[in-house]
CSV table of N, CA and C in Angstrom, one decimal:
chain,number,residue,atom,x,y,z
R,198,MET,N,94.1,174.2,168.7
R,198,MET,CA,94.2,174.5,167.3
R,198,MET,C,94.1,176.0,167.0
R,199,LYS,N,93.3,176.7,167.8
R,199,LYS,CA,93.2,178.2,167.6
R,199,LYS,C,94.5,178.9,167.9
R,200,LYS,N,95.2,178.3,169.0
R,200,LYS,CA,96.5,178.9,169.3
R,200,LYS,C,97.5,178.8,168.2
R,201,ILE,N,97.5,177.7,167.5
R,201,ILE,CA,98.4,177.4,166.4
R,201,ILE,C,98.1,178.4,165.3
R,202,ILE,N,96.9,178.5,164.9
R,202,ILE,CA,96.5,179.4,163.8
R,202,ILE,C,96.8,180.9,164.2
R,203,LEU,N,96.5,181.2,165.4
R,203,LEU,CA,96.8,182.6,165.9
R,203,LEU,C,98.3,182.9,165.9
R,204,THR,N,99.1,181.9,166.3
R,204,THR,CA,100.6,182.0,166.4
R,204,THR,C,101.1,182.2,164.9
R,205,LEU,N,100.6,181.3,164.0
R,205,LEU,CA,101.1,181.4,162.6
R,205,LEU,C,100.7,182.7,162.0
R,206,GLY,N,99.5,183.2,162.3
R,206,GLY,CA,99.1,184.5,161.8
R,206,GLY,C,99.9,185.7,162.3
R,207,VAL,N,100.3,185.6,163.6
R,207,VAL,CA,101.2,186.7,164.1
R,207,VAL,C,102.6,186.6,163.5
R,208,PHE,N,103.1,185.4,163.3
R,208,PHE,CA,104.4,185.3,162.6
R,208,PHE,C,104.3,185.8,161.2
R,209,ALA,N,103.3,185.4,160.5
R,209,ALA,CA,103.1,185.9,159.1
R,209,ALA,C,103.0,187.4,159.0
R,210,LEU,N,102.3,188.0,160.0
R,210,LEU,CA,102.2,189.5,160.0
R,210,LEU,C,103.5,190.1,160.3
R,211,ILE,N,104.3,189.6,161.2
R,211,ILE,CA,105.6,190.1,161.6
R,211,ILE,C,106.6,190.0,160.4
R,212,ALA,N,106.5,188.8,159.8
R,212,ALA,CA,107.4,188.6,158.6
R,212,ALA,C,107.1,189.5,157.5
R,213,SER,N,105.8,189.8,157.2
R,213,SER,CA,105.4,190.6,156.1
R,213,SER,C,105.8,192.1,156.4
R,214,CYS,N,105.7,192.5,157.6
R,214,CYS,CA,106.0,193.9,158.0
R,214,CYS,C,107.5,194.2,158.0
R,215,SER,N,108.3,193.2,158.3
R,215,SER,CA,109.7,193.4,158.5
R,215,SER,C,110.5,193.1,157.2
R,216,SER,N,109.9,192.6,156.2
R,216,SER,CA,110.7,192.2,155.0
R,216,SER,C,110.9,193.5,154.2
R,217,LYS,N,112.1,193.5,153.5
R,217,LYS,CA,112.4,194.6,152.6
R,217,LYS,C,111.8,194.4,151.3
R,218,GLU,N,111.5,195.5,150.5
R,218,GLU,CA,111.0,195.3,149.2
R,218,GLU,C,112.1,194.7,148.3
R,219,GLN,N,111.8,193.8,147.5
R,219,GLN,CA,112.7,193.1,146.7
R,219,GLN,C,112.6,193.7,145.3
R,220,ALA,N,113.7,193.6,144.5
R,220,ALA,CA,113.6,194.1,143.1
R,220,ALA,C,112.7,193.2,142.4
R,221,PRO,N,112.0,193.7,141.4
R,221,PRO,CA,111.1,192.8,140.6
R,221,PRO,C,111.9,191.8,139.8
R,222,SER,N,111.3,190.7,139.6
R,222,SER,CA,112.1,189.6,138.9
R,222,SER,C,112.1,189.9,137.4
R,223,ASN,N,111.2,190.8,136.9
R,223,ASN,CA,111.2,191.1,135.5
R,223,ASN,C,112.1,192.3,135.3
R,224,PRO,N,113.2,192.2,134.6
R,224,PRO,CA,114.2,193.3,134.4
R,224,PRO,C,113.6,194.5,133.7
R,225,ASP,N,112.5,194.3,133.0
R,225,ASP,CA,111.9,195.5,132.2
R,225,ASP,C,111.1,196.4,133.2
R,226,MET,N,110.8,195.9,134.4
R,226,MET,CA,110.0,196.7,135.3
R,226,MET,C,110.9,197.5,136.2
R,227,ALA,N,110.7,198.7,136.4
R,227,ALA,CA,111.4,199.6,137.3
R,227,ALA,C,111.0,199.4,138.7
R,228,PRO,N,111.9,199.4,139.7
R,228,PRO,CA,111.5,199.3,141.1
R,228,PRO,C,110.6,200.5,141.5
R,229,VAL,N,109.7,200.2,142.4
R,229,VAL,CA,108.8,201.3,142.9
R,229,VAL,C,109.5,202.0,144.0
R,230,ALA,N,109.4,203.3,144.1
R,230,ALA,CA,110.1,204.1,145.1
R,230,ALA,C,109.4,203.9,146.4
R,231,SER,N,110.1,203.7,147.5
R,231,SER,CA,109.5,203.6,148.8
R,231,SER,C,109.1,204.9,149.3
R,232,GLN,N,108.3,204.9,150.4
R,232,GLN,CA,107.8,206.2,151.0
R,232,GLN,C,109.0,207.0,151.5
R,233,ASP,N,110.1,206.3,151.9
R,233,ASP,CA,111.3,207.0,152.4
R,233,ASP,C,111.9,207.8,151.3
R,234,ASP,N,111.9,207.2,150.1
R,234,ASP,CA,112.6,207.9,148.9
R,234,ASP,C,111.8,209.1,148.5
R,235,VAL,N,110.5,209.1,148.7
R,235,VAL,CA,109.6,210.2,148.2
R,235,VAL,C,109.8,211.4,149.1
R,236,TYR,N,110.0,211.2,150.4
R,236,TYR,CA,110.0,212.3,151.4
R,236,TYR,C,111.4,212.8,151.7
R,237,GLN,N,112.4,212.3,151.1
R,237,GLN,CA,113.7,212.8,151.4
R,237,GLN,C,113.9,214.2,150.9
R,238,THR,N,114.6,215.0,151.7
R,238,THR,CA,114.8,216.4,151.2
R,238,THR,C,116.1,216.4,150.3
R,239,PRO,N,116.1,217.3,149.3
R,239,PRO,CA,117.2,217.3,148.4
R,239,PRO,C,118.5,217.8,149.1
R,240,LYS,N,119.6,217.2,148.7
R,240,LYS,CA,120.9,217.6,149.3
R,240,LYS,C,121.3,219.0,148.7
R,241,GLU,N,121.9,219.8,149.5
R,241,GLU,CA,122.3,221.1,149.0
R,241,GLU,C,123.5,220.9,148.1
R,242,ALA,N,123.6,221.7,147.1
R,242,ALA,CA,124.8,221.6,146.2
R,242,ALA,C,126.0,222.2,146.9
R,243,ALA,N,127.1,221.6,146.6
R,243,ALA,CA,128.3,222.1,147.2
R,243,ALA,C,128.7,223.5,146.6
R,244,PRO,N,129.2,224.4,147.4
R,244,PRO,CA,129.5,225.7,146.8
R,244,PRO,C,130.7,225.6,145.8
R,245,VAL,N,130.6,226.4,144.8
R,245,VAL,CA,131.6,226.4,143.7
R,245,VAL,C,132.7,227.4,144.1
R,246,ASP,N,134.0,226.9,144.1
R,246,ASP,CA,135.1,227.8,144.3
R,246,ASP,C,135.3,228.6,143.1
R,247,PRO,N,135.1,230.0,143.1
R,247,PRO,CA,135.3,230.8,141.9
R,247,PRO,C,136.6,230.8,141.3
R,248,THR,N,137.7,230.6,142.1
R,248,THR,CA,139.0,230.6,141.5
R,248,THR,C,139.2,229.3,140.8
R,249,ALA,N,138.7,228.2,141.3
R,249,ALA,CA,138.8,226.9,140.6
R,249,ALA,C,138.0,226.9,139.3
R,250,ALA,N,136.9,227.5,139.4
R,250,ALA,CA,136.0,227.6,138.2
R,250,ALA,C,136.8,228.5,137.1
R,251,GLY,N,137.4,229.6,137.5
R,251,GLY,CA,138.1,230.4,136.6
R,251,GLY,C,139.3,229.7,136.0
R,252,LEU,N,140.0,228.9,136.8
R,252,LEU,CA,141.1,228.1,136.3
R,252,LEU,C,140.6,227.1,135.3
R,253,ALA,N,139.5,226.4,135.5
R,253,ALA,CA,139.0,225.5,134.6
R,253,ALA,C,138.6,226.1,133.3
R,254,LEU,N,138.1,227.3,133.3
R,254,LEU,CA,137.8,228.1,132.1
R,254,LEU,C,139.0,228.4,131.3
R,255,ILE,N,140.1,228.8,132.0
R,255,ILE,CA,141.3,229.1,131.3
R,255,ILE,C,141.9,227.9,130.7
R,256,GLU,N,141.9,226.7,131.4
R,256,GLU,CA,142.5,225.5,130.9
R,256,GLU,C,141.7,225.0,129.7
R,257,ALA,N,140.4,225.3,129.6
R,257,ALA,CA,139.6,224.9,128.5
R,257,ALA,C,139.6,225.8,127.3
R,258,SER,N,140.3,226.9,127.4
R,258,SER,CA,140.4,227.9,126.3
R,258,SER,C,141.8,227.9,125.7
R,259,ASP,N,142.0,228.9,124.8
R,259,ASP,CA,143.3,229.0,124.2
R,259,ASP,C,144.3,229.9,124.9
R,260,CYS,N,144.0,230.3,126.1
R,260,CYS,CA,144.7,231.3,126.9
R,260,CYS,C,146.2,230.9,127.1
R,261,ARG,N,146.4,229.6,127.4
R,261,ARG,CA,147.7,229.1,127.7
R,261,ARG,C,148.7,229.2,126.5
R,262,THR,N,148.1,229.4,125.3
R,262,THR,CA,149.0,229.6,124.1
R,262,THR,C,149.9,230.8,124.3
R,263,CYS,N,149.3,231.9,124.9
R,263,CYS,CA,150.1,233.1,125.1
R,263,CYS,C,150.4,233.5,126.5
R,264,HIS,N,149.8,232.9,127.5
R,264,HIS,CA,150.0,233.3,128.9
R,264,HIS,C,150.4,232.1,129.7
R,265,HIS,N,151.2,232.3,130.7
R,265,HIS,CA,151.6,231.3,131.7
R,265,HIS,C,151.4,232.0,133.1
R,266,ASN,N,151.4,231.2,134.1
R,266,ASN,CA,151.2,231.8,135.5
R,266,ASN,C,152.3,232.7,135.9
R,267,ASP,N,153.6,232.2,135.7
R,267,ASP,CA,154.8,232.9,136.2
R,267,ASP,C,155.7,233.5,135.2
R,268,ASN,N,155.6,233.0,134.0
R,268,ASN,CA,156.6,233.5,132.9
R,268,ASN,C,155.9,234.2,131.8
R,269,LYS,N,156.5,235.2,131.3
R,269,LYS,CA,156.0,235.9,130.1
R,269,LYS,C,156.2,235.0,128.9
R,270,LEU,N,155.2,234.8,128.1
R,270,LEU,CA,155.3,234.1,126.9
R,270,LEU,C,155.1,235.1,125.8
R,271,ILE,N,154.0,235.0,125.0
R,271,ILE,CA,153.7,236.0,124.0
R,271,ILE,C,153.1,237.2,124.7
R,272,GLY,N,152.2,237.0,125.7
R,272,GLY,CA,151.6,238.0,126.5
R,272,GLY,C,152.2,238.0,127.9
R,273,PRO,N,151.7,238.9,128.8
R,273,PRO,CA,152.2,238.9,130.1
R,273,PRO,C,151.8,237.6,130.9
R,274,SER,N,152.6,237.4,132.0
R,274,SER,CA,152.2,236.2,132.8
R,274,SER,C,151.0,236.7,133.6
R,275,TYR,N,150.2,235.7,134.1
R,275,TYR,CA,149.1,236.0,134.9
R,275,TYR,C,149.5,236.7,136.2
R,276,GLN,N,150.7,236.4,136.7
R,276,GLN,CA,151.2,237.0,137.9
R,276,GLN,C,151.4,238.5,137.7
R,277,GLU,N,152.0,238.9,136.5
R,277,GLU,CA,152.2,240.3,136.2
R,277,GLU,C,150.8,241.0,136.1
R,278,VAL,N,149.8,240.4,135.5
R,278,VAL,CA,148.5,241.0,135.4
R,278,VAL,C,147.9,241.2,136.8
R,279,ALA,N,148.1,240.2,137.6
R,279,ALA,CA,147.5,240.2,139.0
R,279,ALA,C,148.2,241.4,139.8
R,280,ASP,N,149.5,241.5,139.6
R,280,ASP,CA,150.2,242.6,140.3
R,280,ASP,C,149.9,244.0,139.8
R,281,LYS,N,149.4,244.1,138.6
R,281,LYS,CA,149.1,245.4,138.0
R,281,LYS,C,147.7,245.9,138.3
R,282,TYR,N,146.8,244.9,138.4
R,282,TYR,CA,145.3,245.3,138.5
R,282,TYR,C,144.7,244.8,139.8
R,283,THR,N,143.5,245.4,140.1
R,283,THR,CA,142.8,245.1,141.4
R,283,THR,C,141.4,244.6,141.1
R,284,GLU,N,140.7,244.2,142.1
R,284,GLU,CA,139.3,243.8,142.0
R,284,GLU,C,138.5,244.8,141.2
R,285,ALA,N,138.8,246.1,141.3
R,285,ALA,CA,138.1,247.1,140.7
R,285,ALA,C,138.2,247.0,139.1
R,286,ASP,N,139.1,246.3,138.6
R,286,ASP,CA,139.4,246.2,137.2
R,286,ASP,C,138.8,244.9,136.6
R,287,ILE,N,138.0,244.2,137.3
R,287,ILE,CA,137.5,242.9,136.8
R,287,ILE,C,136.7,243.1,135.5
R,288,ASP,N,135.8,244.1,135.5
R,288,ASP,CA,135.0,244.3,134.2
R,288,ASP,C,135.9,244.8,133.1
R,289,TYR,N,136.9,245.6,133.4
R,289,TYR,CA,137.8,246.1,132.3
R,289,TYR,C,138.6,245.0,131.7
R,290,LEU,N,139.1,244.1,132.6
R,290,LEU,CA,139.9,243.0,132.1
R,290,LEU,C,139.0,241.9,131.4
R,291,ALA,N,137.8,241.8,131.8
R,291,ALA,CA,136.9,240.8,131.2
R,291,ALA,C,136.6,241.3,129.8
R,292,GLU,N,136.4,242.6,129.6
R,292,GLU,CA,136.2,243.2,128.3
R,292,GLU,C,137.4,243.0,127.4
R,293,LYS,N,138.6,243.1,128.0
R,293,LYS,CA,139.8,242.9,127.2
R,293,LYS,C,139.9,241.5,126.7
R,294,ILE,N,139.4,240.5,127.5
R,294,ILE,CA,139.4,239.1,127.1
R,294,ILE,C,138.4,239.0,125.9
R,295,LEU,N,137.3,239.6,126.0
R,295,LEU,CA,136.2,239.4,125.0
R,295,LEU,C,136.6,240.2,123.7
R,296,ASP,N,137.1,241.4,123.8
R,296,ASP,CA,137.4,242.3,122.7
R,296,ASP,C,138.8,242.2,122.1
R,297,GLY,N,139.7,241.6,122.9
R,297,GLY,CA,141.1,241.6,122.5
R,297,GLY,C,141.7,243.0,122.7
R,298,GLY,N,142.9,243.2,122.2
R,298,GLY,CA,143.5,244.6,122.3
R,298,GLY,C,145.0,244.5,122.2
R,299,LYS,N,145.6,245.7,122.2
R,299,LYS,CA,147.1,245.7,122.1
R,299,LYS,C,147.5,247.1,122.7
R,300,GLY,N,148.8,247.1,123.0
R,300,GLY,CA,149.4,248.4,123.4
R,300,GLY,C,149.7,248.5,124.9
R,301,VAL,N,148.9,247.7,125.7
R,301,VAL,CA,149.1,247.8,127.2
R,301,VAL,C,150.4,247.0,127.6
R,302,TRP,N,150.6,245.9,127.0
R,302,TRP,CA,151.7,245.0,127.3
R,302,TRP,C,152.7,244.9,126.1
R,303,GLY,N,152.6,245.7,125.1
R,303,GLY,CA,153.4,245.6,124.0
R,303,GLY,C,152.6,245.7,122.7
R,304,GLU,N,153.2,245.5,121.6
R,304,GLU,CA,152.5,245.6,120.3
R,304,GLU,C,151.9,244.3,119.8
R,305,VAL,N,152.1,243.2,120.4
R,305,VAL,CA,151.5,242.0,119.9
R,305,VAL,C,150.0,242.0,120.4
R,306,PRO,N,149.1,241.9,119.5
R,306,PRO,CA,147.7,242.0,119.9
R,306,PRO,C,147.2,240.7,120.6
R,307,MET,N,146.3,240.9,121.6
R,307,MET,CA,145.6,239.7,122.1
R,307,MET,C,144.4,239.5,121.3
R,308,THR,N,144.2,238.2,120.9
R,308,THR,CA,143.1,237.9,120.1
R,308,THR,C,141.8,238.0,120.9
R,309,PRO,N,140.7,238.5,120.2
R,309,PRO,CA,139.4,238.6,120.9
R,309,PRO,C,138.8,237.2,121.1
R,310,HIS,N,137.9,237.1,122.0
R,310,HIS,CA,137.1,235.9,122.3
R,310,HIS,C,135.6,236.2,122.3
R,311,PRO,N,135.1,236.6,121.2
R,311,PRO,CA,133.7,237.1,121.1
R,311,PRO,C,132.6,236.0,121.5
R,312,GLY,N,133.0,234.7,121.4
R,312,GLY,CA,132.0,233.7,121.7
R,312,GLY,C,131.9,233.4,123.2
R,313,MET,N,132.8,234.0,124.0
R,313,MET,CA,132.8,233.7,125.4
R,313,MET,C,131.8,234.6,126.1
R,314,SER,N,131.2,234.1,127.2
R,314,SER,CA,130.3,235.0,127.9
R,314,SER,C,131.1,235.9,128.8
R,315,LYS,N,130.5,237.0,129.2
R,315,LYS,CA,131.1,238.0,130.0
R,315,LYS,C,131.3,237.4,131.4
R,316,GLU,N,130.4,236.6,131.9
R,316,GLU,CA,130.5,235.9,133.2
R,316,GLU,C,131.7,235.0,133.2
R,317,ASP,N,131.9,234.2,132.1
R,317,ASP,CA,133.1,233.3,132.0
R,317,ASP,C,134.4,234.2,132.0
R,318,ALA,N,134.4,235.2,131.3
R,318,ALA,CA,135.6,236.1,131.3
R,318,ALA,C,135.9,236.7,132.7
R,319,ARG,N,134.8,237.1,133.3
R,319,ARG,CA,135.0,237.6,134.7
R,319,ARG,C,135.5,236.5,135.6
R,320,GLY,N,135.1,235.3,135.5
R,320,GLY,CA,135.6,234.1,136.3
R,320,GLY,C,137.1,233.9,136.0
R,321,MET,N,137.5,234.1,134.8
R,321,MET,CA,138.9,233.9,134.5
R,321,MET,C,139.7,235.0,135.2
R,322,VAL,N,139.2,236.2,135.1
R,322,VAL,CA,139.9,237.4,135.7
R,322,VAL,C,140.0,237.2,137.2
R,323,LYS,N,138.9,236.7,137.8
R,323,LYS,CA,139.0,236.4,139.3
R,323,LYS,C,140.1,235.4,139.6
R,324,TYR,N,140.2,234.4,138.8
R,324,TYR,CA,141.3,233.5,139.0
R,324,TYR,C,142.7,234.2,138.9
R,325,ILE,N,142.8,234.9,137.9
R,325,ILE,CA,144.1,235.6,137.6
R,325,ILE,C,144.4,236.5,138.8
R,326,LEU,N,143.4,237.3,139.3
R,326,LEU,CA,143.7,238.2,140.4
R,326,LEU,C,143.9,237.5,141.7
R,327,SER,N,143.5,236.2,141.8
R,327,SER,CA,143.8,235.5,143.0
R,327,SER,C,145.3,235.1,143.1
R,328,LEU,N,146.0,235.3,142.1
R,328,LEU,CA,147.5,235.0,142.1
R,328,LEU,C,148.3,236.2,142.6
R,329,LYS,N,147.6,237.3,143.0
R,329,LYS,CA,148.3,238.5,143.5
R,329,LYS,C,149.3,238.1,144.6
R,330,GLY,N,150.5,238.5,144.4
R,330,GLY,CA,151.6,238.1,145.3
R,330,GLY,C,151.7,238.9,146.5
């Protein structure tokens, strides 16, 4: 009889150690985090491609009303801007986006974008300069 009780006890111990936590039957109760969840290291964030971020900013703004990648519309094409300027001009061009201006590419003024951050304007310029041919 002792052997049977001992055998049943061992099986009960093995079964309780190897079973997975089950979701609570009450849907109002949140599952408890396991120890494995608590000690996991955070995953590193994927690096952001600056040119893709700049393009996304352009697409979300009114820039395409006057500018196109390859063709002159109201303002110069982005390709023309990229061919004329270098990385050294990023801040200058970002200020042009923020403040607007006229005279460099003709008499039609570029509208200012005062609500835009300088970093966003710089991101747009980086995208434009990436089109350098």
